[in-house]
Coordinates of C-alpha atoms in Angstrom, one line a residue:
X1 CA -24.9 -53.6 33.8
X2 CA -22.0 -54.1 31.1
X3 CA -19.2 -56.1 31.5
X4 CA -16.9 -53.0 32.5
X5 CA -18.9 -51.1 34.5
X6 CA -17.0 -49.1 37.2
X7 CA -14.0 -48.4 35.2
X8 CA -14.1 -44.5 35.6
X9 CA -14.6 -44.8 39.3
X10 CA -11.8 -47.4 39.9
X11 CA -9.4 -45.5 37.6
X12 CA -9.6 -42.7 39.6
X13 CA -9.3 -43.8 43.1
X14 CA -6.5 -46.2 41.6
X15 CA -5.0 -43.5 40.3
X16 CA -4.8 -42.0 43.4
X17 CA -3.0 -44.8 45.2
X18 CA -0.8 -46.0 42.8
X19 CA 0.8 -42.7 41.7
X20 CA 3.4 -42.6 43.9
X21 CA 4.4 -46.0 42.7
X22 CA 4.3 -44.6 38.9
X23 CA 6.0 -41.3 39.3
X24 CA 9.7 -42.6 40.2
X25 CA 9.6 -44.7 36.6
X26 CA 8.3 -41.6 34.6
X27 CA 10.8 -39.4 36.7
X28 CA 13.8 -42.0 36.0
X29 CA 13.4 -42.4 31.9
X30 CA 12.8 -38.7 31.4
X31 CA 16.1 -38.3 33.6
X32 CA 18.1 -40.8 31.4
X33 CA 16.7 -38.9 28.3
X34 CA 17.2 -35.0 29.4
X35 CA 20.7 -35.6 30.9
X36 CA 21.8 -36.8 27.6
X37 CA 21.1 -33.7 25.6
X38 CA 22.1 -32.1 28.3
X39 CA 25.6 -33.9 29.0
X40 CA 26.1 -34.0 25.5
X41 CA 27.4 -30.3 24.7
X42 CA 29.6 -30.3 28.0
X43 CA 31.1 -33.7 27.3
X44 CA 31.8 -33.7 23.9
X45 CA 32.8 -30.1 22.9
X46 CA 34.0 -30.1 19.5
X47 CA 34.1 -32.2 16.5
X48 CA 37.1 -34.1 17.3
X49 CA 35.9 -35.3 20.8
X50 CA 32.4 -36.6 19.0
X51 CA 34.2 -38.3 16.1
X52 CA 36.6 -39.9 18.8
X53 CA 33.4 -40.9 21.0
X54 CA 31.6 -42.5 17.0
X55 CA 34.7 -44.6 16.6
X56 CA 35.2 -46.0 19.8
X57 CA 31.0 -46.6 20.0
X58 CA 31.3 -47.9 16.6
X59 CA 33.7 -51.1 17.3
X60 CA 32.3 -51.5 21.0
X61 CA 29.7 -54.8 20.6
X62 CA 29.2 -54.7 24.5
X63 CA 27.8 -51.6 24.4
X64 CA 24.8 -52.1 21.3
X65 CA 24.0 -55.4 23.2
X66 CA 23.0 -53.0 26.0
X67 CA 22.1 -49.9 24.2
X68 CA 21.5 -51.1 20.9
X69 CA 22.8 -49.5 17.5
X70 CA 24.6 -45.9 17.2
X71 CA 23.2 -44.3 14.4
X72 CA 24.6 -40.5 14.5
X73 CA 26.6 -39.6 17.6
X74 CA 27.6 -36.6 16.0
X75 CA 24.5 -34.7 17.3
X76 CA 22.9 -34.3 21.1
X77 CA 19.2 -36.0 19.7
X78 CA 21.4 -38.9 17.8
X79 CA 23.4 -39.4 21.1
X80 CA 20.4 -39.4 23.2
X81 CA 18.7 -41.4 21.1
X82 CA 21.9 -44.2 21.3
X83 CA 22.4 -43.7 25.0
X84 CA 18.2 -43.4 25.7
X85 CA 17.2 -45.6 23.5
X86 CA 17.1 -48.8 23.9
X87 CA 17.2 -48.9 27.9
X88 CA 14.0 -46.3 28.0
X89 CA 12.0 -48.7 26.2
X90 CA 13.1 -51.5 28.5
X91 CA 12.5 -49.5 31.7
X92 CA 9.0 -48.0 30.3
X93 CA 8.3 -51.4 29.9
X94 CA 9.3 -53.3 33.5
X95 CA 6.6 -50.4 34.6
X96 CA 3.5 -51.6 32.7
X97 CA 4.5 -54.9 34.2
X98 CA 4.8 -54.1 37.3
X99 CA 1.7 -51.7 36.8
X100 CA -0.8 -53.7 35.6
X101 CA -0.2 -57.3 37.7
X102 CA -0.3 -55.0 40.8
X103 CA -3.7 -53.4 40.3
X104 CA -5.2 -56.8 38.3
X105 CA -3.5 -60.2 40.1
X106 CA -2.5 -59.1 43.1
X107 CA -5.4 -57.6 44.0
X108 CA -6.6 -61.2 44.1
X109 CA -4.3 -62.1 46.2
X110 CA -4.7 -59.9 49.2
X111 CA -8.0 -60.4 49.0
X112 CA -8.9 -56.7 47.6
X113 CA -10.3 -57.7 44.3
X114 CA -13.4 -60.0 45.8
X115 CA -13.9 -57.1 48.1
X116 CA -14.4 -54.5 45.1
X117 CA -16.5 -57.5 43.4
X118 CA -18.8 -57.3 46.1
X119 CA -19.7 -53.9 44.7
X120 CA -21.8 -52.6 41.5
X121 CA -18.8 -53.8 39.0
X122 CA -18.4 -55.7 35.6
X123 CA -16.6 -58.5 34.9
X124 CA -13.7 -57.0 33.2
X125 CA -14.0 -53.7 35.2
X126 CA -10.5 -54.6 37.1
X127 CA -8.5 -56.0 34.8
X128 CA -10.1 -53.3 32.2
X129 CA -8.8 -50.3 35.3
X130 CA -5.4 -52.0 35.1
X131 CA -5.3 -52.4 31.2
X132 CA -6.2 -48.4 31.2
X133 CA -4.1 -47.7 34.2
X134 CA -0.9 -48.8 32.3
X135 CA -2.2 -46.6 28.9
X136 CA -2.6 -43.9 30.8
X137 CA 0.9 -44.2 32.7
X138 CA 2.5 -44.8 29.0
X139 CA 1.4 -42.3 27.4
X140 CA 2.1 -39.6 30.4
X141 CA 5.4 -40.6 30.6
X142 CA 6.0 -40.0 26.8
X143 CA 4.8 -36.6 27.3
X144 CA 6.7 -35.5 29.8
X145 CA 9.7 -37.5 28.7
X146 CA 9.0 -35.0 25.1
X147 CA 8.6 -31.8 27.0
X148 CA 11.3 -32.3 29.1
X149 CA 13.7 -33.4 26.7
X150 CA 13.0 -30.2 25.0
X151 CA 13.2 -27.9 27.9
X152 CA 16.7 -29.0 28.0
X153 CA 17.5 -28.2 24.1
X154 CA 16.3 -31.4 22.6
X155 CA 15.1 -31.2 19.1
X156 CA 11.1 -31.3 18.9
X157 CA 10.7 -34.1 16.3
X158 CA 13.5 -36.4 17.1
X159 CA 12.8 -36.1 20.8
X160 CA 9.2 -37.0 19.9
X161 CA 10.2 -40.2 17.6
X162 CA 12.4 -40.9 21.0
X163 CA 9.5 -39.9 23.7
X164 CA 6.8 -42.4 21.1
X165 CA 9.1 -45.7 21.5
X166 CA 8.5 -44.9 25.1
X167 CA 5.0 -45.0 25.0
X168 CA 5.2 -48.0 22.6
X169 CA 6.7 -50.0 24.8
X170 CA 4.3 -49.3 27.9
X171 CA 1.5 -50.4 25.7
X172 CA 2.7 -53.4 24.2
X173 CA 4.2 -54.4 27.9
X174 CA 0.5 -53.3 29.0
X175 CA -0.6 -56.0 26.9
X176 CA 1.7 -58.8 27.9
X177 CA 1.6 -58.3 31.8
X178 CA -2.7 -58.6 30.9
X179 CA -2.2 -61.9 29.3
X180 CA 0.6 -63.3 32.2
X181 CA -1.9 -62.5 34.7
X182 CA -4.4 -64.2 33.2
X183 CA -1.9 -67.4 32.6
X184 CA -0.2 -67.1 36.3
X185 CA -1.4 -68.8 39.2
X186 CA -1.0 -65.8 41.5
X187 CA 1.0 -62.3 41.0
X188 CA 4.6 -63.5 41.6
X189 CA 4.0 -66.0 38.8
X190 CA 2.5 -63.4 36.6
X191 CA 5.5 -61.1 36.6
X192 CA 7.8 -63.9 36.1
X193 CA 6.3 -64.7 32.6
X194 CA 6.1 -60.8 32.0
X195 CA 9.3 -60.4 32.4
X196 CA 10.5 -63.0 31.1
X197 CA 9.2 -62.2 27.6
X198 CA 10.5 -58.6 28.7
X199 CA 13.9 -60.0 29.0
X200 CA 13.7 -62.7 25.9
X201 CA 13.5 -59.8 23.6
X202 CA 15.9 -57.6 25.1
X203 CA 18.4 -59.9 24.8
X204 CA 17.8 -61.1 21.2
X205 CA 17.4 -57.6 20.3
X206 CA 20.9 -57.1 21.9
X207 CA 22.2 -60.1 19.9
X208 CA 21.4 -58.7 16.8
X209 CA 22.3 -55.4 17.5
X210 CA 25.7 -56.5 18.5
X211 CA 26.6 -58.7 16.3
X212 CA 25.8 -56.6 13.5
X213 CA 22.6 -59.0 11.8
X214 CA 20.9 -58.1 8.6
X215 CA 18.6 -55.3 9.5
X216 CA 15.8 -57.6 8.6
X217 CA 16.0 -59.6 11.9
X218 CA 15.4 -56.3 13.8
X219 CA 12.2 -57.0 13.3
X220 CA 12.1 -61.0 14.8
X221 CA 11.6 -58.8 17.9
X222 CA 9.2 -56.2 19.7
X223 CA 12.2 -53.9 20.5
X224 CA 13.7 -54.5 17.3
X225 CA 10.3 -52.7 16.0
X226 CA 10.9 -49.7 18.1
X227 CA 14.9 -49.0 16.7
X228 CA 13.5 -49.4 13.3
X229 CA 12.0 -45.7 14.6
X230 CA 15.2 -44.4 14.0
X231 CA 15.1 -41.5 16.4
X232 CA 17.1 -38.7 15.1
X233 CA 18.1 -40.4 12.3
X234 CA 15.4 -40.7 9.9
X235 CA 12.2 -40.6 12.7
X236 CA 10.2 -43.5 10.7
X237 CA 7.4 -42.5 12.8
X238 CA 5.1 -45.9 10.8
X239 CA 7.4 -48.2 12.6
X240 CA 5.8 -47.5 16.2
X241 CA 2.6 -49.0 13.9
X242 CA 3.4 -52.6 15.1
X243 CA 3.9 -52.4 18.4
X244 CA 0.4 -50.3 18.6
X245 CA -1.4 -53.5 17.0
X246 CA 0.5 -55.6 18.8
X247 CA -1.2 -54.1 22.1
X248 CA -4.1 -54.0 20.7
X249 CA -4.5 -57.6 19.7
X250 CA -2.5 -58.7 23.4
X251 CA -5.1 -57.1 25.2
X252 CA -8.0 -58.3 23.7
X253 CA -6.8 -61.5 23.9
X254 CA -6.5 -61.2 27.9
X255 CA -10.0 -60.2 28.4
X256 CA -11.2 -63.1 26.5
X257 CA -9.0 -65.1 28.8
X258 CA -10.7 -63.1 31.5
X259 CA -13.5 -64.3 30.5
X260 CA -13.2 -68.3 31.1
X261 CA -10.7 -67.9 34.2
X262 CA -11.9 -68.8 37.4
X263 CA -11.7 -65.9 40.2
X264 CA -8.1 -66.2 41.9
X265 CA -7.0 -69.1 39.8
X266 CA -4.9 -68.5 36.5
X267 CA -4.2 -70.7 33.2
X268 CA -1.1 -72.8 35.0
X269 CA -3.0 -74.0 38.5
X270 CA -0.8 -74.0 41.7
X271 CA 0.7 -77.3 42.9
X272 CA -0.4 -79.6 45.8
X273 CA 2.2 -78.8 48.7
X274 CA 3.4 -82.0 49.7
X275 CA 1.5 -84.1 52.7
X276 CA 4.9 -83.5 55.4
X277 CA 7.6 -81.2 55.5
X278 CA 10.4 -83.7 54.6
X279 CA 13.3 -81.6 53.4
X280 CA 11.6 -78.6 54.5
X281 CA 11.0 -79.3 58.0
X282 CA 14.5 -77.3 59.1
X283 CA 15.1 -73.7 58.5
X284 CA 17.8 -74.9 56.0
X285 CA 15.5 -76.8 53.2
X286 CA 12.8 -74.2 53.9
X287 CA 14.9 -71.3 52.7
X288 CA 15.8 -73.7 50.2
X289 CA 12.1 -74.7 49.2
X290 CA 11.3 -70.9 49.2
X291 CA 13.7 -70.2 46.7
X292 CA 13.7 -73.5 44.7
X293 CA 11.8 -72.2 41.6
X294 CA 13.3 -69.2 41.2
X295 CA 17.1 -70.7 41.4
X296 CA 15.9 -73.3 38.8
X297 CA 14.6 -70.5 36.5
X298 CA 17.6 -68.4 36.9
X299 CA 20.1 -70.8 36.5
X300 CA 18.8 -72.0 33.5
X301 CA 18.8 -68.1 31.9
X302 CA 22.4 -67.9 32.8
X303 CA 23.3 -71.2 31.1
X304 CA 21.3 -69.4 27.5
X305 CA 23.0 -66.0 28.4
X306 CA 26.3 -68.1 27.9
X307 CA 25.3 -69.6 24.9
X308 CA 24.2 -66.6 23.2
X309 CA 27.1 -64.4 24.4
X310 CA 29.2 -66.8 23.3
X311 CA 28.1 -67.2 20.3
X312 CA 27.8 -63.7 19.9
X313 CA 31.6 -63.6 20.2
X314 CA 32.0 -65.2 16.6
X315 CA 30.8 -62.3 14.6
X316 CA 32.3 -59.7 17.4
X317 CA 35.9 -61.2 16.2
X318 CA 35.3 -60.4 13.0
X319 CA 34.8 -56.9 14.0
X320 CA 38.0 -56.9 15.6
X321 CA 39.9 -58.7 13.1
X322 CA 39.0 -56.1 10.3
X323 CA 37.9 -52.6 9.7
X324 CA 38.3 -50.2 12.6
X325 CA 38.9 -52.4 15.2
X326 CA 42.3 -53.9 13.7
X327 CA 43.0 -50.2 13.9
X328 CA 42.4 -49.7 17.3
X329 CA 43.8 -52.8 18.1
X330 CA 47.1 -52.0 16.5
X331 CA 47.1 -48.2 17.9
X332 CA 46.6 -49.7 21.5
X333 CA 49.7 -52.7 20.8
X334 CA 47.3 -55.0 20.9
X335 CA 46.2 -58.1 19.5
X336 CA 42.8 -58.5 18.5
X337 CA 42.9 -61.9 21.0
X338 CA 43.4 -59.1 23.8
X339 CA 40.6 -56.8 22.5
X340 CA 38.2 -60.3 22.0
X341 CA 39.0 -61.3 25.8
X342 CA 37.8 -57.9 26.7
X343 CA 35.0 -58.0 24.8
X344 CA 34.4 -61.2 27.2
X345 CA 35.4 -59.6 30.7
X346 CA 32.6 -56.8 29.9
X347 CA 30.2 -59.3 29.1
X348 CA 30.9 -61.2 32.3
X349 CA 30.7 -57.7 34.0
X350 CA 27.1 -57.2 32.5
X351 CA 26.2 -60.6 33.9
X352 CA 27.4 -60.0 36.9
X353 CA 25.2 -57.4 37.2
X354 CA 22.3 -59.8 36.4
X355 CA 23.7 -62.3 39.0
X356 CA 23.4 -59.2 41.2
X357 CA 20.0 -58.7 40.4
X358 CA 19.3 -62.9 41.3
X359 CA 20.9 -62.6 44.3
X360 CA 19.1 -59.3 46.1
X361 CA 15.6 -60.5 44.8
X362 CA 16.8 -63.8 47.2
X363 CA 17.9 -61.2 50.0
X364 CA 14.3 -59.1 49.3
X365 CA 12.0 -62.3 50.1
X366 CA 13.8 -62.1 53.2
X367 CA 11.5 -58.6 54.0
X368 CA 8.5 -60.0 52.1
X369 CA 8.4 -63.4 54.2
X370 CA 8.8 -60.9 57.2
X371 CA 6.0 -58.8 56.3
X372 CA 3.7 -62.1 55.6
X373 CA 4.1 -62.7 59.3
X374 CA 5.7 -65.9 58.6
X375 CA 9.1 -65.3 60.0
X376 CA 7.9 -64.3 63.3
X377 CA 6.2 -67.8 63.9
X378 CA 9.7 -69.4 63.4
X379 CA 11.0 -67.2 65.8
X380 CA 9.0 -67.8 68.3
X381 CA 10.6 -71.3 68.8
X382 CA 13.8 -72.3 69.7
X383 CA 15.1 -71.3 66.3
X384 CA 18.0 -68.3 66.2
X385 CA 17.6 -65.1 64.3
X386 CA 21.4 -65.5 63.3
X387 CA 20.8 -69.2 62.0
X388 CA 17.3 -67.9 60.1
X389 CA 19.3 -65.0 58.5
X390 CA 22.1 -67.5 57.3
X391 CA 20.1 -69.8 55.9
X392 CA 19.0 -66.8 53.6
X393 CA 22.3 -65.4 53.3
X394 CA 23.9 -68.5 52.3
X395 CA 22.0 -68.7 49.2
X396 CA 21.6 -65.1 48.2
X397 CA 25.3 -65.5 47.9
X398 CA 26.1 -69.1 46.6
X399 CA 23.2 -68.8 43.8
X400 CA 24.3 -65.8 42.1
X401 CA 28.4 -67.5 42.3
X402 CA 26.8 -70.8 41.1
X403 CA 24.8 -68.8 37.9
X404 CA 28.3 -66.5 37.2
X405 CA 30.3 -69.4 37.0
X406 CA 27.8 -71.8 34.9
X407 CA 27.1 -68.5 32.5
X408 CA 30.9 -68.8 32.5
X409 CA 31.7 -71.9 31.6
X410 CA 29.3 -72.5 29.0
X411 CA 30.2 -69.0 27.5
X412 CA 33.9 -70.4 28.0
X413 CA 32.9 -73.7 25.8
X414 CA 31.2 -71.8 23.1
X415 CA 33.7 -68.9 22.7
X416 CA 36.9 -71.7 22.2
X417 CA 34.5 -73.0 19.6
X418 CA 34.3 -70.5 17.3
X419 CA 37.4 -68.3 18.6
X420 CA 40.4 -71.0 19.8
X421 CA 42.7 -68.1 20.5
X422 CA 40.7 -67.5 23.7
X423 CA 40.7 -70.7 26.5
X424 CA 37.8 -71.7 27.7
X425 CA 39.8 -72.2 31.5
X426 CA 40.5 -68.5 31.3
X427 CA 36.8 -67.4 30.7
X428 CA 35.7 -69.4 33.8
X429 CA 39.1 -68.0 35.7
X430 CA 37.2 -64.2 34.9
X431 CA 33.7 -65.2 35.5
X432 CA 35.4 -66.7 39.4
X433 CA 37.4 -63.4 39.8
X434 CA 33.9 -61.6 39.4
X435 CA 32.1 -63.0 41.5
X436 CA 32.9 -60.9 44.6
X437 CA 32.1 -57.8 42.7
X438 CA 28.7 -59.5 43.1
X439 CA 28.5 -60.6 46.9
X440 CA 29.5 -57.0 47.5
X441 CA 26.1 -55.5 45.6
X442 CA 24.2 -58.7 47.5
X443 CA 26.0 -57.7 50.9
X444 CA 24.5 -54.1 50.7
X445 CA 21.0 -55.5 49.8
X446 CA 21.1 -58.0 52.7
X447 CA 22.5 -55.2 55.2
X448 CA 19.6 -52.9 54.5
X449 CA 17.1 -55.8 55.0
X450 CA 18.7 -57.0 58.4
X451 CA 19.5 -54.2 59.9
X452 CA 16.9 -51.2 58.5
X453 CA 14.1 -52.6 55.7
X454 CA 12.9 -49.3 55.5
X455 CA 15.9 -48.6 53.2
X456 CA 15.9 -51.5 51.6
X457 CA 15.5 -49.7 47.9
X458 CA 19.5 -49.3 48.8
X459 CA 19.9 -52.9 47.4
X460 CA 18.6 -51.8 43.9
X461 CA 20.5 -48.7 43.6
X462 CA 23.7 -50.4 44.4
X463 CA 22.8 -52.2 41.0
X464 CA 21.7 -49.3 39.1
X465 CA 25.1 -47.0 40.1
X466 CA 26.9 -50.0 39.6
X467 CA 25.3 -50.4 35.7
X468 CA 26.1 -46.7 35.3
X469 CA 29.4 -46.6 36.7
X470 CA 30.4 -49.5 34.6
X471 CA 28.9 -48.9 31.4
X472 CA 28.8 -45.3 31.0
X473 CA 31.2 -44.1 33.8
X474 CA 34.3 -44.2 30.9
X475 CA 32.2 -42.8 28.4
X476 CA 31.5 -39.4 30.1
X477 CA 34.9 -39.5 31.3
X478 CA 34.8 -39.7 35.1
X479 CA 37.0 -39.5 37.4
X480 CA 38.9 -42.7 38.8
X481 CA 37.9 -42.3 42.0
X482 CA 34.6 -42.3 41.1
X483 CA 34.4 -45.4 39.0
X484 CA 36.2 -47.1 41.8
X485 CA 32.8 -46.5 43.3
X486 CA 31.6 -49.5 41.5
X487 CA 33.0 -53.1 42.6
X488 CA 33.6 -54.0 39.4
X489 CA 36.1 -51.5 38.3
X490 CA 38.3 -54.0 41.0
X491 CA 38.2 -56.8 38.9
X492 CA 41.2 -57.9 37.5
X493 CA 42.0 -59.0 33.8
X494 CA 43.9 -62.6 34.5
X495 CA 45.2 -62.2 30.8
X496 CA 47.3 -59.2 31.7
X497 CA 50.8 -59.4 32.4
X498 CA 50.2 -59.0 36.1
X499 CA 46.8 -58.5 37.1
X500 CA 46.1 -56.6 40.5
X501 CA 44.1 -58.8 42.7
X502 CA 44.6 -56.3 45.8
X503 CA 41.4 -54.9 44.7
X504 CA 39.8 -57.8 44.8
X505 CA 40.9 -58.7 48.6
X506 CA 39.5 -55.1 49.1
X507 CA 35.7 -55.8 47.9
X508 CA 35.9 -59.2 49.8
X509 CA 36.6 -57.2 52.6
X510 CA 33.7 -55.1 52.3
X511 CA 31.6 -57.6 51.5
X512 CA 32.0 -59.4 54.6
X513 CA 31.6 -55.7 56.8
X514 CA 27.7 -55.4 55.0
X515 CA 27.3 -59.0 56.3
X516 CA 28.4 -58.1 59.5
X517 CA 25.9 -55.1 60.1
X518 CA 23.1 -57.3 58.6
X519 CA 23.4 -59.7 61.6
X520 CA 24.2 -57.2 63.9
X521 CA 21.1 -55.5 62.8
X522 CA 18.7 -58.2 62.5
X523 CA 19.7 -59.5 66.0
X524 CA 18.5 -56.1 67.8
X525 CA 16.0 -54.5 65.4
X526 CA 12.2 -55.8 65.8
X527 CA 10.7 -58.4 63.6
X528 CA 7.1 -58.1 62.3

């Protein structure tokens, strides 16, 4: 019997299962990649409207730290490939994660995995299932990503060059996630390190992009490899080379961690829990002691988002203080301080998204303690639904405030630095201002969980319409009332003459009704 034995069979039963889990990803990149071409023609008619939309990209810095560099937005594929980019490669990628630890650490977990090893199966025959599982999932979604793009009037090779970085980016994630869950202790652990490497090289690819680097430090990064593709703008087809040997050499490096790894034990062995309850022994330090890690973790990645963002604003000045954005600057009566502060207020806005993105995950172990059958023990003592709710609730919605307004301040500090036009005081002002954009995206999250878990996935879209709203909302020219869909078009700018903060009582206000029908839920609705 070799050491993978069982593979085909696994794969295909996995397959089976798990496909419902995949299909949403491969549905949601293609989408983001066929809406562009298609948007693209109805959006931007004419010449004028596409050299408008190239200038205005062009002197935009938020916008390549999100969706990296604009090469030609004078065509649908060079559009696409700006607006698909750099965001496909990042989603392909959360779904090899999320792929791969499911069907290899988890499985330990639950128990599933020593069940299966009961059976006629190798050694590596899981983690060897999940490694392929994740390939396979890759390089489907590039496929259909291609085919679709081209349904919908994409060009065949610069669609391809865009579907490849796709694929690229499953793989190499493939290979990460099979090294984190040979280094975690169980499968929350391994996703954290996963993604955290996912995230490290978002951001520093963002940071280069945006501030405008030598186009040799594309490459200090995985996704930097992938832009060097140059989709519809050149479609350097050896840069995906890289990132192929990169997965390669990740992945056999995880099955020779396989290898040595005790079964259910990873690299970084779990801690003792302590001999009493001490802090934890109340509902409050327990929701507290739940949460602990992750708020440590977080906290820290908002204090290096405010670093690097505010370091970033050194080079983004420059940008403003010369070539086309003194122009636009000086069309729009405006200082390039004003533009500068901006640039700031959208960065806090993309953070707040992030602090959104803390604060539900808080609100989601909520639903995952409940369906651990440990909540229902707690319960069955003297202890109150409404207290157990609010012990959650009280963090999901001080720990994202607490990481806006440290990501804040030290982008506040660092910003004065290098820029002194712009006050540090002000920069925290904006980041406090914001942060009820984010209780409101944290409200909706904890009112699906209390009143109706089954719809909890509500929580996550309120992020992602949010992120589109904000972002690309102005770019395809919606209508007000529609961006006013997102609680951060509500934010005012405390540098303006007279900032409206009647919006801002009006989000409060809503974010206080979702808390409302989250207790009013979780007080009737059953508890597992």
């Amino acid at each position: 019997m070799s050491a993978v034995t069982g593979v085909r069979p696994l794969l295909k039963v996995t397959v089976r299962q798990d496909g419902r889990n995949i299909a949403p990803w491969i549905v949601l990149i293609t989408a983001l990649s066929a809406s562009s071409v298609l948007a693209y023609a109805w959006v931007f008619p004419d010449q004028e409207s596409r050299r408008h939309l190239a200038a205005t990209l062009g002197t935009n810095p938020a916008l390549s730290l999100v969706f990296g560099q604009a090469r030609d937005l004078m065509t649908a594929d060079g559009f696409n490939a700006w607006r698909a980019g750099a965001l496909g490669t990042f989603f392909a990628a959360l779904m090899a994660v999320f792929i791969v630890v499911r069907n290899s650490r988890a499985d330990e977990d639950s128990g599933q995995a020593e069940l299966l090893a009961s059976g006629v199966m190798g050694r590596h025959t899981r983690l060897a299932t999940a490694v392929a599982l994740g390939t396979v999932a890759s390089l489907a979604l590039g496929a259909v990503s291609w085919l679709v793009t081209l349904a919908f009037g994409g060009g065949a090779v610069d669609s391809l060059a865009l579907s490849s970085t796709f694929t690229a980016s499953g793989l190499m994630f493939t290979g990460v996630a099979a090294v984190a869950a040979q280094i975690g202790s169980d499968a929350r652990t391994a996703n954290t390190l996963a993604v955290a490497v996912l995230g490290i090289a978002f951001i520093a690819r963002g940071y280069i992009d945006a501030a405008q680097a030598p186009e040799w430090t594309a490459w200090l990064t995985p996704l930097g490899w992938l832009g060097q593709v140059k989709a519809a703008a050149g479609n350097e087809f050896w840069a995906l080379l890289p990132a192929l040997v990169l997965a390669v050499v990740l992945i056999a490096f995880a099955f020779a961690l396989n290898a040595r790894r005790d079964f259910g034990m990873g690299l970084i062995p779990p801690r003792r829990g302590p001999a009493r309850g001490g802090r934890s022994a109340n509902v409050w330090g327990l929701a507290l002691r739940l949460n602990r890690g992750p708020i440590l973790s977080w906290l820290v990645a908002f204090a290096g988002l405010g670093t690097i963002f505010g370091f970033l604003a050194g080079p983004v000045g420059d940008v403003f203080a010369e070539g086309p954005g003194a122009f636009l600057a000086a069309s729009a009566g405006a200082g390039p301080e004003d533009l500068l502060f901006g640039f700031v207020a959208q960065i806090l806005q993309i953070i707040a998204i992030i602090a959104a993105v803390f604060g539900v995950q808080i609100v989601m172990r909520v639903y995952a303690e409940e369906t651990d059958y440990r909540v229902e023990p707690l319960l069955a003592g003297s202890l109150r639904r409404a207290t157990y709710l609010t012990s959650n609730a009280v963090l999901a919605f001080l720990a994202p405030a607490l990481g806006m307004l440290l990501a804040g301040g030290v982008l506040g500090l660092v910003v004065t630095r290098t820029e002194p036009a712009i006050s540090a005081v002000d920069v925290l002002g904006q980041a406090a201002v914001t942060v009820p954009a984010v209780w409101v995206l944290v409200a909706l999250a904890l009112a699906a969980v209390g009143a109706n878990p089954r719809v909890r996935l509500v929580g996550w879209l309120g992020i992602v319409a949010t992120f589109a709203l904000t972002l690309l909302g102005p770019l395809f020219r919606l209508w007000d009332w529609i961006l006013g869909i997102s609680p951060l078009a509500h934010v005012p700018n405390l540098t303006a003459a007279d900032p409206d903060r009647i919006g801002l009582l009006w989000i409060t206000l809503i974010a206080v009704a979702f808390t409302a029908v989250a207790f009013a839920g979780f007080r009737r609705r059953d508890v597992l």
